[in-house]
Short mmCIF file of C-alpha atoms and ligand atoms in Angstrom, two decimals:
data_model
loop_
_atom_site.label_atom_id
_atom_site.label_comp_id
_atom_site.label_asym_id
_atom_site.label_seq_id
_atom_site.Cartn_x
_atom_site.Cartn_y
_atom_site.Cartn_z
CA MET A 28 5.29 17.34 10.59
CA SER A 29 1.54 16.74 10.69
CA THR A 30 -0.91 19.63 10.57
CA GLY A 31 -1.80 18.90 14.20
CA GLU A 32 1.85 19.01 15.20
CA ALA A 33 2.35 22.23 13.27
CA ALA A 34 -0.71 23.76 14.93
CA GLY A 35 0.55 22.66 18.35
CA LEU A 36 3.97 24.06 17.61
CA GLY A 37 2.43 27.31 16.38
CA LEU A 38 0.35 27.73 19.52
CA GLY A 39 3.30 26.78 21.73
CA VAL A 40 5.59 29.30 20.09
CA GLY A 41 2.80 31.89 20.23
CA ALA A 42 2.40 31.31 23.97
CA LEU A 43 6.16 31.56 24.48
CA LEU A 44 6.22 34.82 22.59
CA VAL A 45 3.50 36.19 24.86
CA LEU A 46 5.78 35.54 27.80
CA LEU A 47 9.13 36.40 26.30
CA VAL A 48 8.77 39.01 23.58
CA PRO A 49 8.27 42.39 25.21
CA VAL A 50 6.38 43.70 22.18
CA GLY A 51 4.11 45.81 24.36
CA ASP A 52 6.98 47.10 26.49
CA TRP A 53 8.44 49.41 23.89
CA VAL A 54 5.01 50.95 23.35
CA PRO A 55 5.27 53.87 25.72
CA ASP A 56 2.61 53.10 28.31
CA TRP A 57 -0.31 52.88 25.95
CA GLY A 58 -2.22 50.64 28.34
CA GLN A 59 -4.85 48.79 26.31
CA ALA A 60 -3.10 49.58 23.03
CA GLY A 61 0.10 47.92 24.29
CA LEU A 62 -1.81 44.76 25.10
CA LEU A 63 -3.42 44.77 21.70
CA VAL A 64 -0.06 45.17 19.96
CA ARG A 65 1.32 42.32 22.07
CA ALA A 66 -1.64 40.06 21.16
CA ALA A 67 -1.37 40.93 17.47
CA GLY A 68 2.37 40.14 17.58
CA CYS A 69 1.66 36.75 19.11
CA ILE A 70 -1.02 35.88 16.59
CA THR A 71 1.22 36.92 13.69
CA ALA A 72 4.11 34.87 15.08
CA GLY A 73 1.83 31.85 15.56
CA LEU A 74 0.50 32.18 12.01
CA CYS A 75 4.05 32.46 10.64
CA VAL A 76 5.04 29.23 12.38
CA LEU A 77 1.91 27.53 11.08
CA LEU A 78 2.73 28.73 7.58
CA LEU A 79 6.32 27.49 7.92
CA GLY A 80 5.07 24.11 9.16
CA TRP A 81 2.70 23.90 6.22
CA LEU A 82 5.44 24.90 3.73
CA HIS A 83 7.80 22.37 5.27
CA ARG A 84 5.14 19.72 4.91
CA ILE A 85 4.50 20.56 1.25
CA LEU A 86 8.15 20.84 0.28
CA PHE A 87 9.97 18.25 2.35
CA ALA A 88 7.80 15.89 4.40
CA PRO A 89 6.84 12.55 2.85
CA LEU A 90 3.34 12.29 1.41
CA GLU A 91 1.28 9.87 3.51
CA LEU A 92 -2.26 9.05 2.48
CA LEU A 93 -4.05 6.22 4.26
CA ARG A 94 -7.54 5.46 2.99
CA GLY A 95 -10.11 3.47 4.93
CA PRO A 96 -12.02 0.51 3.42
CA ASP A 97 -15.08 2.64 2.59
CA ASP A 98 -13.35 5.82 1.45
CA VAL A 99 -12.84 5.25 -2.26
CA GLY A 100 -14.81 3.85 -5.15
CA TYR A 101 -18.38 3.79 -3.82
CA ILE A 102 -21.29 5.95 -4.88
CA ALA A 103 -23.05 7.35 -1.84
CA GLU A 104 -26.31 8.80 -3.14
CA GLY A 105 -29.65 9.69 -1.59
CA GLY A 106 -28.17 10.72 1.74
CA ARG A 107 -26.50 7.34 2.34
CA SER A 108 -23.14 7.39 4.02
CA LYS A 109 -20.12 5.96 2.18
CA ALA A 110 -19.92 3.16 4.76
CA ARG A 111 -23.53 2.17 4.05
CA ALA A 112 -23.02 2.32 0.28
CA ALA A 113 -19.91 0.12 0.63
CA ASN A 114 -21.76 -2.37 2.80
CA GLU A 115 -24.62 -2.67 0.35
CA VAL A 116 -22.26 -3.22 -2.58
CA ARG A 117 -20.43 -5.95 -0.65
CA ARG A 118 -23.63 -7.66 0.46
CA ARG A 119 -25.26 -7.69 -2.98
CA ARG A 120 -22.20 -8.35 -5.06
CA LYS A 121 -22.09 -11.50 -7.19
CA THR A 122 -18.68 -13.00 -6.63
CA GLY A 123 -18.56 -15.03 -9.85
CA ASP A 124 -16.56 -18.21 -10.34
CA LEU A 125 -13.48 -17.19 -8.41
CA PRO A 126 -9.95 -18.55 -8.57
CA PRO A 127 -8.51 -19.64 -5.19
CA VAL A 128 -8.41 -16.71 -2.80
CA TYR A 129 -4.82 -16.88 -1.53
CA PRO A 130 -2.10 -17.46 -4.15
CA ASN A 131 1.33 -18.79 -3.12
CA GLY A 132 4.04 -16.15 -2.83
CA TRP A 133 5.64 -13.34 -0.87
CA PHE A 134 3.39 -10.66 0.61
CA ARG A 135 4.18 -7.44 2.45
CA VAL A 136 2.99 -7.29 6.04
CA LEU A 137 4.47 -4.00 7.26
CA ASP A 138 6.89 -1.24 6.30
CA SER A 139 10.19 -1.57 8.19
CA ARG A 140 9.95 2.02 9.42
CA LEU A 141 6.79 1.18 11.30
CA LEU A 142 8.43 -1.43 13.54
CA GLN A 143 11.05 -0.28 16.05
CA ARG A 144 13.37 -2.58 18.00
CA GLY A 145 11.44 -4.21 20.82
CA GLU A 146 8.07 -3.40 19.23
CA ALA A 147 5.29 -5.88 18.33
CA LYS A 148 2.30 -5.31 16.03
CA SER A 149 -0.77 -7.35 15.28
CA VAL A 150 -1.49 -7.59 11.53
CA SER A 151 -4.22 -9.37 9.51
CA VAL A 152 -2.87 -11.22 6.48
CA LEU A 153 -4.26 -14.05 4.37
CA GLY A 154 -7.15 -14.61 6.75
CA GLU A 155 -4.77 -15.04 9.69
CA GLN A 156 -3.79 -12.84 12.60
CA VAL A 157 -0.02 -12.57 12.89
CA ALA A 158 2.30 -10.92 15.40
CA VAL A 159 5.13 -9.02 13.71
CA PHE A 160 7.89 -8.08 16.12
CA ARG A 161 11.45 -6.77 16.02
CA GLY A 162 13.90 -8.49 18.35
CA LEU A 163 16.35 -6.42 20.36
CA ASP A 164 19.03 -7.50 17.85
CA GLY A 165 17.06 -5.71 15.10
CA THR A 166 15.73 -8.81 13.30
CA ALA A 167 12.03 -8.80 12.36
CA TYR A 168 9.97 -11.97 12.96
CA VAL A 169 6.44 -13.00 12.03
CA VAL A 170 4.58 -15.60 14.11
CA ASP A 171 0.93 -16.59 14.52
CA ALA A 172 -0.61 -14.10 16.91
CA TYR A 173 -2.66 -16.41 19.12
CA CYS A 174 -0.88 -18.00 22.03
CA PRO A 175 -1.33 -21.81 22.11
CA HIS A 176 -1.74 -21.69 25.91
CA LEU A 177 -5.05 -19.87 26.25
CA GLY A 178 -5.28 -17.83 23.07
CA ALA A 179 -4.15 -14.33 24.03
CA ASN A 180 -2.91 -12.16 21.14
CA LEU A 181 0.87 -12.04 21.58
CA ALA A 182 1.13 -8.69 19.81
CA VAL A 183 -1.43 -6.92 21.96
CA GLY A 184 0.47 -6.10 25.11
CA GLY A 185 3.16 -8.73 24.50
CA ARG A 186 6.75 -7.81 25.37
CA VAL A 187 9.85 -8.44 23.26
CA VAL A 188 12.55 -10.24 25.25
CA GLY A 189 15.77 -10.65 23.24
CA SER A 190 14.60 -12.39 20.07
CA CYS A 191 11.47 -13.81 21.73
CA LEU A 192 7.93 -12.52 22.20
CA GLU A 193 6.42 -12.88 25.66
CA CYS A 194 2.67 -13.45 25.94
CA PRO A 195 0.93 -10.71 27.94
CA PHE A 196 -1.43 -13.21 29.66
CA HIS A 197 0.81 -15.69 31.55
CA GLY A 198 4.28 -14.78 30.31
CA TRP A 199 5.12 -17.74 28.07
CA GLN A 200 7.99 -16.79 25.76
CA PHE A 201 8.16 -17.77 22.08
CA ARG A 202 11.29 -17.63 19.91
CA GLY A 203 10.82 -15.58 16.74
CA GLU A 204 13.06 -17.77 14.63
CA ASP A 205 11.07 -21.01 14.91
CA GLY A 206 8.10 -20.14 17.17
CA LYS A 207 9.21 -22.56 19.87
CA CYS A 208 8.21 -21.83 23.46
CA VAL A 209 11.43 -21.40 25.42
CA LYS A 210 10.13 -20.35 28.83
CA ILE A 211 7.06 -20.76 31.03
CA PRO A 212 7.72 -18.54 34.03
CA TYR A 213 5.80 -20.71 36.55
CA SER A 214 6.71 -24.16 35.19
CA GLU A 215 9.96 -26.11 35.35
CA LYS A 216 9.36 -27.89 32.07
CA VAL A 217 8.40 -26.52 28.68
CA PRO A 218 6.47 -29.14 26.67
CA GLU A 219 8.32 -30.14 23.53
CA PHE A 220 5.30 -29.40 21.32
CA ALA A 221 4.59 -25.93 22.76
CA SER A 222 5.09 -23.52 19.86
CA VAL A 223 3.41 -21.03 17.55
CA LYS A 224 3.73 -21.12 13.78
CA SER A 225 6.64 -19.02 12.62
CA TRP A 226 6.19 -17.64 9.08
CA PRO A 227 9.11 -17.56 6.63
CA SER A 228 9.84 -13.86 6.40
CA CYS A 229 12.38 -11.42 4.99
CA GLU A 230 13.10 -7.73 5.25
CA ILE A 231 14.12 -5.98 2.09
CA ASN A 232 13.52 -2.63 0.32
CA GLY A 233 12.23 -1.16 3.58
CA GLN A 234 9.50 -3.79 3.94
CA ILE A 235 8.82 -6.89 6.00
CA LEU A 236 7.37 -9.69 3.91
CA VAL A 237 6.05 -13.19 4.58
CA TRP A 238 5.99 -16.25 2.40
CA PHE A 239 2.67 -18.04 2.06
CA HIS A 240 2.24 -21.49 0.54
CA CYS A 241 -0.96 -23.47 1.03
CA ASP A 242 1.06 -26.66 1.64
CA GLY A 243 3.51 -24.96 3.97
CA SER A 244 6.34 -25.37 1.43
CA ASP A 245 9.50 -23.28 1.66
CA PRO A 246 9.97 -20.15 -0.49
CA GLU A 247 10.46 -20.95 -4.17
CA TRP A 248 12.09 -17.62 -5.02
CA THR A 249 13.56 -14.65 -3.25
CA VAL A 250 12.34 -11.07 -3.19
CA PRO A 251 14.61 -8.96 -5.45
CA GLU A 252 16.52 -6.15 -3.82
CA GLN A 253 16.32 -2.62 -5.23
CA PRO A 254 19.97 -1.68 -4.57
CA GLU A 255 19.42 2.10 -4.76
CA VAL A 256 16.98 1.82 -1.84
CA THR A 257 19.36 -0.30 0.26
CA ASP A 258 22.36 1.96 -0.27
CA GLY A 259 20.36 5.15 0.31
CA ARG A 260 20.73 6.73 -3.14
CA TRP A 261 16.93 6.62 -3.41
CA VAL A 262 15.12 7.88 -0.33
CA TYR A 263 11.64 7.46 1.11
CA ARG A 264 9.21 10.13 -0.17
CA GLY A 265 5.79 8.82 0.74
CA ARG A 266 3.30 6.02 0.97
CA THR A 267 -0.39 5.34 0.51
CA GLU A 268 -2.68 2.56 1.65
CA HIS A 269 -6.00 1.39 0.20
CA PHE A 270 -8.35 -1.46 1.00
CA ILE A 271 -10.01 -2.96 -2.04
CA ASN A 272 -13.02 -5.22 -2.10
CA ALA A 273 -12.11 -7.60 -4.87
CA HIS A 274 -10.29 -10.85 -5.56
CA ILE A 275 -6.50 -10.33 -5.48
CA GLN A 276 -6.05 -11.37 -9.12
CA GLU A 277 -8.20 -8.50 -10.38
CA ILE A 278 -5.58 -5.96 -9.34
CA PRO A 279 -2.48 -7.20 -11.21
CA GLU A 280 -4.67 -8.30 -14.12
CA ASN A 281 -5.00 -4.68 -15.19
CA ALA A 282 -1.39 -4.89 -16.39
CA GLY A 283 -2.56 -7.30 -19.09
CA ASP A 284 -5.69 -5.25 -19.76
CA LEU A 285 -4.15 -2.75 -22.13
CA SER A 286 -7.42 -1.35 -23.48
CA HIS A 287 -8.60 -0.12 -20.08
CA LEU A 288 -5.69 2.36 -20.07
CA THR A 289 -7.36 4.46 -22.76
CA GLN A 290 -10.85 4.30 -21.31
CA LEU A 291 -10.02 4.88 -17.64
CA HIS A 292 -6.74 6.76 -17.63
CA THR A 293 -6.92 9.18 -20.58
CA PRO A 294 -8.80 11.96 -18.74
CA PRO A 295 -6.32 14.19 -16.92
CA ILE A 296 -5.66 13.76 -13.22
CA THR A 297 -7.26 17.17 -12.68
CA SER A 298 -10.64 15.64 -13.48
CA GLY A 299 -10.48 13.48 -10.39
CA VAL A 300 -11.27 9.89 -9.48
CA ASP A 301 -15.05 9.63 -9.70
CA LEU A 302 -15.70 7.90 -13.02
CA ARG A 303 -19.04 9.67 -13.39
CA TYR A 304 -17.22 12.96 -13.91
CA THR A 305 -13.75 12.21 -15.30
CA TYR A 306 -14.87 12.98 -18.87
CA SER A 307 -16.04 16.47 -17.92
CA LYS A 308 -15.84 19.06 -20.73
CA MET A 309 -13.86 21.42 -18.53
CA TRP A 310 -10.71 19.32 -18.75
CA GLU A 311 -10.98 17.86 -22.23
CA PHE A 312 -8.08 20.03 -23.48
CA LEU A 313 -5.75 17.86 -21.36
CA ARG A 314 -5.21 14.19 -22.19
CA HIS A 315 -2.92 11.41 -21.00
CA HIS A 316 -1.81 8.91 -23.64
CA TRP A 317 -0.48 5.47 -22.81
CA LYS A 318 1.43 2.88 -24.76
CA ALA A 319 2.00 -0.43 -23.06
CA GLU A 320 3.27 -3.93 -23.68
CA TRP A 321 3.02 -6.79 -21.23
CA ALA A 322 4.96 -10.06 -21.24
CA PRO A 323 6.00 -12.78 -18.80
CA GLU A 324 9.72 -13.13 -18.06
CA SER A 325 11.64 -16.28 -18.98
CA GLU A 326 13.54 -18.81 -16.81
CA PRO A 327 14.64 -18.51 -14.03
CA ASN A 328 12.21 -15.61 -13.45
CA THR A 329 8.99 -17.14 -14.69
CA HIS A 330 7.32 -15.87 -11.51
CA CYS A 331 7.91 -12.31 -12.85
CA SER A 332 6.33 -10.36 -15.68
CA GLN A 333 6.91 -6.90 -17.11
CA MET A 334 4.84 -4.12 -18.52
CA LEU A 335 6.62 -1.32 -20.34
CA LEU A 336 4.52 1.78 -20.00
CA ARG A 337 5.04 5.02 -21.90
CA HIS A 338 3.16 8.10 -20.85
CA GLN A 339 2.60 11.29 -22.84
CA LEU A 340 0.54 14.38 -22.12
CA THR A 341 -1.21 16.55 -24.70
CA VAL A 342 -2.49 20.07 -24.11
CA PHE A 343 -5.04 21.20 -26.75
CA GLY A 344 -3.79 18.29 -28.85
CA LEU A 345 -0.16 19.38 -28.65
CA HIS A 346 2.33 16.93 -27.20
CA TRP A 347 4.00 18.32 -24.06
CA SER A 348 7.19 16.29 -23.93
CA LEU A 349 8.19 17.59 -20.48
CA LEU A 350 5.85 15.04 -18.99
CA ASP A 351 6.90 12.03 -21.06
CA VAL A 352 7.55 9.33 -18.49
CA ASN A 353 8.69 5.77 -19.04
CA VAL A 354 7.80 3.24 -16.39
CA VAL A 355 8.99 -0.36 -16.16
CA VAL A 356 6.29 -2.14 -14.18
CA ARG A 357 7.71 -5.43 -12.94
CA GLN A 358 5.34 -7.84 -11.22
CA VAL A 359 7.17 -10.22 -8.88
CA GLY A 360 4.94 -13.12 -7.87
CA PRO A 361 1.28 -12.55 -7.07
CA GLY A 362 1.59 -9.66 -4.60
CA LEU A 363 4.56 -7.38 -5.41
CA VAL A 364 5.06 -4.79 -8.14
CA TYR A 365 8.14 -2.61 -8.71
CA MET A 366 7.43 0.46 -10.85
CA VAL A 367 10.70 2.06 -11.89
CA PHE A 368 10.28 5.63 -13.15
CA GLU A 369 12.65 7.18 -15.68
CA HIS A 370 12.43 10.81 -16.59
CA SER A 371 14.80 12.78 -18.80
CA PHE A 372 15.56 15.48 -16.19
CA LEU A 373 13.34 14.66 -13.21
CA GLY A 374 15.41 11.62 -12.37
CA ARG A 375 14.67 8.06 -11.32
CA GLY A 376 12.87 6.27 -8.55
CA VAL A 377 10.76 3.28 -7.66
CA LEU A 378 7.22 2.83 -6.46
CA PHE A 379 6.61 -0.46 -4.64
CA GLN A 380 3.00 -1.54 -5.04
CA CYS A 381 2.20 -4.42 -2.71
CA VAL A 382 -1.09 -6.29 -2.65
CA THR A 383 -1.74 -8.40 0.43
CA PRO A 384 -4.99 -10.30 0.95
CA VAL A 385 -6.50 -9.47 4.35
CA GLU A 386 -9.56 -11.67 3.77
CA PRO A 387 -10.65 -13.60 0.66
CA LEU A 388 -12.16 -10.50 -0.99
CA LEU A 389 -10.39 -7.70 0.82
CA GLN A 390 -6.96 -6.58 -0.37
CA CYS A 391 -4.62 -4.13 1.32
CA VAL A 392 -2.67 -2.21 -1.33
CA SER A 393 0.34 -0.30 -0.08
CA GLN A 394 2.31 1.99 -2.41
CA THR A 395 5.65 3.35 -1.24
CA ILE A 396 7.83 5.68 -3.29
CA TYR A 397 11.62 6.02 -3.10
CA TYR A 398 13.31 8.59 -5.29
CA GLN A 399 16.75 9.98 -6.07
CA ALA A 400 17.84 11.87 -2.95
CA ASN A 401 19.02 14.89 -4.97
CA VAL A 402 15.64 15.43 -6.65
CA PRO A 403 13.30 17.77 -4.71
CA ALA A 404 10.69 15.83 -2.73
CA LEU A 405 7.93 17.64 -4.62
CA VAL A 406 8.71 15.63 -7.76
CA PRO A 407 8.13 12.11 -6.32
CA LYS A 408 5.22 13.46 -4.29
CA PHE A 409 3.62 14.72 -7.49
CA LEU A 410 4.27 11.38 -9.23
CA LEU A 411 2.74 9.48 -6.30
CA THR A 412 -0.29 11.77 -6.28
CA ALA A 413 -0.78 11.34 -10.02
CA GLU A 414 -0.46 7.57 -9.70
CA ILE A 415 -2.96 7.48 -6.82
CA ILE A 416 -5.55 9.50 -8.74
CA GLN A 417 -5.28 7.07 -11.65
CA PHE A 418 -5.24 4.10 -9.27
CA GLU A 419 -8.41 5.22 -7.46
CA ARG A 420 -10.26 5.13 -10.78
CA ASP A 421 -9.36 1.42 -10.98
CA VAL A 422 -10.50 1.04 -7.35
CA MET A 423 -13.97 2.26 -8.33
CA ILE A 424 -14.13 -0.52 -10.94
CA TRP A 425 -12.68 -3.25 -8.67
CA ASN A 426 -14.89 -2.46 -5.69
CA ASN A 427 -18.06 -2.81 -7.75
CA LYS A 428 -17.28 -5.54 -10.30
CA LYS A 429 -17.64 -9.30 -10.28
CA TYR A 430 -14.95 -11.70 -11.41
CA VAL A 431 -15.80 -13.18 -14.80
CA SER A 432 -13.95 -16.45 -15.26
CA LYS A 433 -15.05 -16.97 -18.87
CA ALA A 434 -14.51 -13.39 -19.97
CA LEU A 435 -15.91 -12.34 -23.34
CA LEU A 436 -12.69 -11.21 -24.94
CA VAL A 437 -11.87 -9.85 -28.41
CA LYS A 438 -8.58 -10.34 -30.26
CA GLU A 439 -7.15 -7.07 -28.89
CA ASP A 440 -7.73 -8.35 -25.32
CA SER A 441 -5.41 -11.32 -25.79
CA ALA A 442 -2.94 -10.14 -23.12
CA ILE A 443 -5.67 -10.58 -20.46
CA GLN A 444 -5.91 -14.29 -21.20
CA LYS A 445 -2.11 -14.55 -21.26
CA HIS A 446 -1.96 -12.77 -17.91
CA ARG A 447 -4.50 -15.22 -16.43
CA ARG A 448 -2.47 -18.20 -17.64
CA TRP A 449 0.70 -16.66 -16.17
CA TYR A 450 -0.94 -15.83 -12.83
CA SER A 451 -2.41 -19.33 -12.46
CA GLN A 452 1.08 -20.64 -11.60
CA PHE A 453 0.57 -19.16 -8.10
CA TYR A 454 -2.33 -21.50 -7.32
CA SER A 455 -1.91 -25.15 -6.47
CA GLU A 456 -4.26 -28.02 -5.76
CA ASN A 457 -4.78 -27.16 -2.09
CA SER A 458 -5.02 -23.39 -2.51
CA PRO A 459 -7.91 -22.20 -0.34
CA ARG A 460 -11.14 -21.38 -2.14
CA LEU A 461 -13.94 -19.06 -1.10
CA GLN A 462 -16.47 -21.89 -0.87
CA HIS A 463 -14.16 -23.82 1.43
CA GLN A 464 -13.79 -20.75 3.60
CA ARG A 465 -17.57 -20.43 3.83
CA ASP A 466 -18.05 -24.12 4.60
CA THR A 467 -15.52 -24.07 7.40
CA LEU A 468 -17.02 -20.85 8.79
CA ASP A 469 -13.58 -19.27 8.63
CA PHE A 470 -15.03 -16.60 6.38
S1 LIG B 517 -2.42 -17.24 26.96
FE1 LIG B 517 -0.41 -16.88 26.48
S2 LIG B 517 0.70 -17.45 28.18
FE2 LIG B 517 -1.35 -17.93 28.69
FE1 LIG B 518 -5.68 1.00 -14.40
#
């Protein structure tokens, strides 16, 4: 229940109580006093419902935190708005010698929960506009959004008919499976070549994903299923969304950048996300400690890599083992990460971190947590909050940095170079580059 809904419910119940509860009636004809008692009763009842709504939200409702593109990681000083600060950083930023902007692989387009049967949504991915729709049989499809007839956006006002999407402009119908036009309502014949591009897609772990390959090749690997999510042992407990102004590779590269863990993520989550203040004296009695190892996986999963992350907390230098957490961070291709949490008594769960390029230097990062159904929702919500605070510190770096292709690395940074070699498998000769995008005015 959102705060707005809770407030609405509170007011509604309050109004009902005014009409139904004869609070003033048992006050023996006190006139004004009776009215006052009645009003006070209503306000108290309304406040109780609000409080219950708020408690329900804290204890049971999933945590949902959706950040806008300018919300995190920019310094707005001198009376500038965040939006202006973000714009200036983007305009002045040196991009560096960038790798191709769209690697080959699977990318999340939408959470399954957000697409009902018969619903269509317009989504920006990999510099394209796609229409994601769910046929009446329940299957999700992804097709190019622009109608080949006269260019209307199929997902903006388009209607789902069976397993087809009907254009809102003149009613041409396109089959989700292969994008072929199967009906033109005012024409006897449908031209053989009338079709939209249909993207290879799959729906797994509560997400709808598309396969991108610059040459249009078929998927080279499948998206692994997290069985506990499919069979309902782990349940949905929240999600967050961030937009990051950086090249996609910068985000997973932090898994190979083991030394940044100490610098960026040692200050406690209580000291916040703004890197100017995270080392404040007030919180120096609390410290996170990280141990990590990163390595690529072997055949047949060379498109995967793993980081084993061990977290400890110290309070005044004393190790507080209650918050020892082990996380297996598995990167699957260029855009998907599965973080599996293990805790001695707080149970197990998974956080899916998906990075999808929206434009060459704008990434949508969605993080969705599923956790053991029998563990109180507060636990995964706390873990997600802690992860997001740490993550937003990285966002501040990503949003303001440039990509350095010939990085000045020391021996202890060797995993960064290894990670770059591993990640380069997702680029091929025709992978789109930023310069190409600029030349063709697509960017
Ligand atoms: S633009 Fe789509 S049917 Fe005409
Ligand atoms: Fe980080």
